[in-house]
Amino acid sequence: QVQLVESGGGLVQTGGSLRLSCAASGLSFSSKTMGWFRQAPGKEREFVGHINWNGIYIRYIDSVKGRFTISRDNAKKTVYLQMNNLKPEDTAVYYCAASDQVTSSSNGYPYWGQGTQVTVSA
């Protein structure tokens, strides 16, 4: 049974930082592309970024470039999303997902976590 469990969300002030973690089990983690997505209230789920299996290929959406960093530890089967200089518009539920493809499309990710809430106060 595949499980992706996010943690690290919370309430932070504008300009603050959070580090999300996503622990995986039940899948060949070291061969998967790991993606981060987010969904704000009333909005569609949005691709945030992803990291390929060996961490060489990493992509971000423009709005988080220079502020967010994705990394992974294949030995721990965990992927991270370091979020710095957070803004109110970053408020959303953040999800990690696993894929056999290097893709930004949510349709390409068959495995999803339950999400963790990030709230950035003004």
Tab-separated table of C-alpha atoms in Angstrom, residues 19-112:
chain	number	residue	atom	x	y	z
A	19	ARG	CA	9.753	23.234	5.784
A	20	LEU	CA	7.352	20.602	4.553
A	21	SER	CA	8.275	16.944	4.551
A	22	CYS	CA	6.698	14.069	2.690
A	23	ALA	CA	7.527	10.567	3.870
A	24	ALA	CA	6.869	7.767	1.406
A	25	SER	CA	6.274	4.077	1.867
A	26	GLY	CA	5.045	1.201	-0.241
A	27	LEU	CA	6.669	2.380	-3.473
A	28	SER	CA	10.068	2.481	-5.106
A	29	PHE	CA	10.767	5.991	-3.916
A	30	SER	CA	14.243	6.332	-5.370
A	31	SER	CA	12.914	5.842	-8.913
A	32	LYS	CA	10.039	8.339	-8.677
A	33	THR	CA	9.694	11.952	-9.602
A	34	MET	CA	8.270	13.728	-6.565
A	35	GLY	CA	6.039	16.699	-7.060
A	36	TRP	CA	4.594	19.370	-4.828
A	37	PHE	CA	1.200	20.874	-5.574
A	38	ARG	CA	-1.018	23.294	-3.706
A	39	GLN	CA	-4.669	24.217	-3.646
A	40	ALA	CA	-5.987	27.465	-2.287
A	41	PRO	CA	-9.642	27.879	-1.294
A	42	GLY	CA	-11.830	28.260	-4.353
A	43	LYS	CA	-8.963	27.584	-6.742
A	44	GLU	CA	-7.760	24.642	-8.776
A	45	ARG	CA	-4.845	22.543	-7.642
A	46	GLU	CA	-1.604	24.138	-8.819
A	47	PHE	CA	1.778	22.615	-9.630
A	48	VAL	CA	4.485	24.096	-7.399
A	49	GLY	CA	7.541	22.117	-8.443
A	50	HIS	CA	9.104	18.715	-8.778
A	51	ILE	CA	12.362	16.862	-8.407
A	52	ASN	CA	13.431	13.883	-10.465
A	53	TRP	CA	14.659	10.622	-9.007
A	54	ASN	CA	18.270	11.637	-8.471
A	55	GLY	CA	17.688	15.296	-7.675
A	56	ILE	CA	19.449	16.588	-10.777
A	57	TYR	CA	16.361	17.935	-12.495
A	58	ILE	CA	14.280	20.341	-10.403
A	59	ARG	CA	11.591	22.669	-11.679
A	60	TYR	CA	9.533	25.406	-10.010
A	61	ILE	CA	6.723	27.661	-11.038
A	62	ASP	CA	7.786	31.263	-11.483
A	63	SER	CA	5.948	32.562	-8.431
A	64	VAL	CA	8.056	30.489	-6.033
A	65	LYS	CA	11.442	30.600	-7.750
A	66	GLY	CA	14.112	31.914	-5.416
A	67	ARG	CA	11.894	31.337	-2.373
A	68	PHE	CA	11.097	27.603	-2.409
A	69	THR	CA	13.562	24.730	-2.589
A	70	ILE	CA	12.750	21.095	-3.233
A	71	SER	CA	15.136	18.394	-2.096
A	72	ARG	CA	15.011	14.691	-1.415
A	73	ASP	CA	16.702	12.025	0.650
A	74	ASN	CA	16.271	8.684	-1.066
A	75	ALA	CA	17.716	6.796	1.897
A	76	LYS	CA	14.975	8.254	4.112
A	77	LYS	CA	12.325	8.044	1.360
A	78	THR	CA	11.472	11.653	2.035
A	79	VAL	CA	11.065	14.749	-0.098
A	80	TYR	CA	11.179	18.267	1.298
A	81	LEU	CA	9.810	21.655	0.372
A	82	GLN	CA	11.678	24.498	2.047
A	83	MET	CA	9.590	27.647	1.807
A	84	ASN	CA	11.185	30.989	2.614
A	85	ASN	CA	9.907	34.560	2.422
A	86	LEU	CA	6.341	33.299	2.503
A	87	LYS	CA	3.547	35.496	1.224
A	88	PRO	CA	-0.200	35.458	1.929
A	89	GLU	CA	-0.775	34.184	-1.607
A	90	ASP	CA	1.156	31.037	-0.664
A	91	THR	CA	-1.696	30.072	1.653
A	92	ALA	CA	-3.013	26.689	0.521
A	93	VAL	CA	-3.146	23.014	1.247
A	94	TYR	CA	0.130	21.546	0.034
A	95	TYR	CA	0.290	18.053	-1.401
A	96	CYS	CA	3.161	15.827	-2.376
A	97	ALA	CA	2.740	13.323	-5.169
A	98	ALA	CA	4.768	10.603	-6.860
A	99	SER	CA	5.092	9.812	-10.541
A	100	ASP	CA	7.025	7.624	-12.935
A	101	GLN	CA	7.166	10.608	-15.304
A	102	VAL	CA	8.889	13.955	-15.107
A	103	THR	CA	5.731	16.025	-15.484
A	104	SER	CA	4.010	19.099	-14.091
A	105	SER	CA	0.555	17.731	-14.822
A	106	SER	CA	-1.377	16.475	-11.820
A	107	ASN	CA	-2.813	13.789	-14.086
A	108	GLY	CA	0.643	12.266	-14.300
A	109	TYR	CA	0.839	11.604	-10.579
A	110	PRO	CA	-0.997	8.469	-9.471
A	111	TYR	CA	0.038	8.698	-5.834
A	112	TRP	CA	-0.897	11.559	-3.517
